[in-house]
Coordinates of N, CA and C in Angstrom, one line a residue:
M7 N 15.4 -21.3 -3.5 CA 15.0 -21.2 -2.1 C 13.8 -22.1 -1.9
S8 N 13.7 -22.7 -0.7 CA 12.6 -23.7 -0.5 C 11.3 -22.9 -0.2
D9 N 10.2 -23.6 -0.4 CA 8.9 -23.0 -0.1 C 8.8 -22.6 1.3
T10 N 9.3 -23.4 2.2 CA 9.2 -23.1 3.6 C 9.9 -21.7 3.9
L11 N 11.1 -21.5 3.4 CA 11.8 -20.3 3.6 C 11.1 -19.1 3.0
Q12 N 10.5 -19.3 1.8 CA 9.8 -18.2 1.2 C 8.6 -17.8 1.9
K13 N 7.9 -18.7 2.6 CA 6.7 -18.4 3.3 C 7.0 -17.7 4.7
Q14 N 8.1 -18.0 5.2 CA 8.5 -17.3 6.5 C 8.8 -15.8 6.2
D15 N 8.3 -15.0 7.0 CA 8.5 -13.6 6.8 C 9.7 -13.1 7.7
V16 N 10.4 -12.1 7.1 CA 11.5 -11.5 7.8 C 10.9 -10.3 8.6
M17 N 11.4 -10.3 9.9 CA 10.9 -9.2 10.7 C 12.0 -8.1 10.7
I18 N 11.5 -6.8 10.5 CA 12.5 -5.7 10.3 C 12.2 -4.6 11.4
G19 N 13.2 -3.9 11.7 CA 13.1 -2.8 12.7 C 12.7 -1.5 12.0
I20 N 12.6 -0.5 12.9 CA 12.1 0.8 12.4 C 13.1 1.4 11.4
Q21 N 14.4 1.2 11.5 CA 15.3 1.8 10.6 C 15.1 1.3 9.1
E22 N 14.9 0.0 9.0 CA 14.6 -0.5 7.7 C 13.2 -0.1 7.2
V23 N 12.3 -0.1 8.1 CA 10.9 0.4 7.7 C 11.0 1.8 7.2
S24 N 11.8 2.6 7.8 CA 11.9 4.0 7.4 C 12.6 4.1 6.0
V25 N 13.6 3.3 5.8 CA 14.3 3.3 4.5 C 13.3 2.8 3.4
L26 N 12.6 1.7 3.6 CA 11.7 1.2 2.6 C 10.6 2.2 2.3
T27 N 10.0 2.8 3.3 CA 8.9 3.7 3.1 C 9.3 5.1 2.7
G28 N 10.5 5.5 3.0 CA 10.9 6.9 2.8 C 10.3 7.9 3.8
M29 N 9.8 7.3 4.9 CA 9.2 8.2 5.9 C 10.1 8.2 7.2
S30 N 9.9 9.2 7.9 CA 10.7 9.4 9.2 C 10.1 8.4 10.2
R31 N 10.8 8.2 11.2 CA 10.3 7.3 12.4 C 9.1 8.0 13.0
T32 N 9.1 9.3 13.1 CA 8.0 10.0 13.7 C 6.7 9.8 12.9
T33 N 6.8 9.9 11.6 CA 5.7 9.7 10.7 C 5.1 8.3 10.8
I34 N 6.0 7.3 10.8 CA 5.6 5.9 11.0 C 4.9 5.7 12.3
Y35 N 5.4 6.2 13.4 CA 4.8 6.0 14.7 C 3.5 6.7 14.7
R36 N 3.4 7.9 14.1 CA 2.1 8.6 14.1 C 1.1 7.9 13.3
L37 N 1.4 7.3 12.1 CA 0.5 6.5 11.3 C 0.1 5.2 12.1
R38 N 1.0 4.6 12.8 CA 0.7 3.4 13.5 C -0.3 3.7 14.6
K39 N -0.1 4.9 15.3 CA -1.0 5.3 16.4 C -2.4 5.5 15.9
K40 N -2.6 5.9 14.6 CA -3.9 6.2 14.0 C -4.4 4.9 13.3
N41 N -3.7 3.8 13.4 CA -4.1 2.5 12.8 C -4.1 2.6 11.2
R42 N -3.1 3.4 10.7 CA -3.0 3.6 9.3 C -1.7 3.0 8.7
F43 N -1.1 2.2 9.5 CA 0.2 1.5 9.1 C 0.2 0.2 9.8
P44 N 0.8 -0.8 9.1 CA 0.8 -2.2 9.7 C 1.2 -2.2 11.2
K45 N 0.6 -3.0 11.9 CA 0.9 -3.1 13.4 C 2.2 -3.9 13.6
P46 N 3.1 -3.4 14.4 CA 4.3 -4.2 14.6 C 4.1 -5.3 15.7
H47 N 5.0 -6.2 15.7 CA 5.0 -7.2 16.8 C 5.9 -6.6 17.9
E48 N 5.4 -6.6 19.1 CA 6.1 -6.1 20.3 C 6.8 -7.2 21.0
Y49 N 8.1 -7.2 21.0 CA 8.9 -8.2 21.6 C 9.3 -7.8 23.1
S50 N 9.3 -6.5 23.3 CA 9.5 -5.9 24.6 C 9.1 -4.5 24.5
W51 N 9.2 -3.8 25.6 CA 8.6 -2.4 25.7 C 9.4 -1.5 24.7
N52 N 10.6 -1.9 24.3 CA 11.4 -1.0 23.4 C 11.9 -1.7 22.1
M53 N 11.2 -2.9 21.8 CA 11.7 -3.6 20.6 C 10.5 -4.0 19.8
L54 N 10.3 -3.2 18.7 CA 9.2 -3.5 17.8 C 9.8 -4.0 16.5
R55 N 9.1 -4.9 15.8 CA 9.5 -5.4 14.5 C 8.3 -5.6 13.7
W56 N 8.4 -5.2 12.4 CA 7.3 -5.4 11.4 C 7.6 -6.5 10.5
P57 N 6.6 -7.2 10.1 CA 6.8 -8.2 9.0 C 7.1 -7.5 7.7
R58 N 8.2 -7.8 7.1 CA 8.7 -7.1 5.9 C 7.6 -7.1 4.8
N59 N 7.0 -8.3 4.6 CA 6.0 -8.4 3.5 C 4.8 -7.5 3.8
E60 N 4.4 -7.3 5.0 CA 3.3 -6.4 5.3 C 3.6 -4.9 5.0
V61 N 4.9 -4.5 5.3 CA 5.3 -3.2 5.0 C 5.4 -3.0 3.5
L62 N 5.9 -4.0 2.7 CA 5.9 -3.9 1.3 C 4.5 -3.8 0.7
E63 N 3.6 -4.6 1.2 CA 2.2 -4.6 0.7 C 1.6 -3.2 1.0
W64 N 1.9 -2.6 2.2 CA 1.4 -1.3 2.5 C 1.9 -0.3 1.5
I65 N 3.2 -0.3 1.2 CA 3.8 0.6 0.3 C 3.1 0.5 -1.1
E66 N 2.9 -0.8 -1.5 CA 2.3 -1.0 -2.8 C 0.8 -0.5 -2.9
S67 N 0.1 -0.6 -1.8 CA -1.3 -0.2 -1.7 C -1.4 1.4 -1.6
H68 N -0.3 2.0 -1.3 CA -0.3 3.5 -1.2 C 0.4 4.2 -2.3
K69 N 0.7 3.5 -3.3 CA 1.3 4.1 -4.5 C 0.2 4.9 -5.2
P70 N 0.6 6.0 -5.8 CA -0.4 6.8 -6.6 C -0.9 6.0 -7.8
K71 N -2.2 6.0 -8.1 CA -2.8 5.3 -9.2 C -2.6 6.1 -10.5
N72 N -2.1 5.5 -11.5 CA -2.0 6.2 -12.8 C -3.3 5.9 -13.6
N73 N -3.9 6.9 -14.1 CA -5.1 6.8 -14.9 C -4.8 6.5 -16.3

């Protein structure tokens, strides 16, 4: 895969965000409202998309730490 394609981020909808995080839509929106989840890009009043890499980074940063 070219460097250009790897640097471009894939935008994903709420269904994929829910699958990746294991959280319900309601929980994701609640966290978003409290600024505790990556901010989506708003393409219209009813179309939100998240950068996949930001969601994956958020998941990684919220994994329990093993001592």
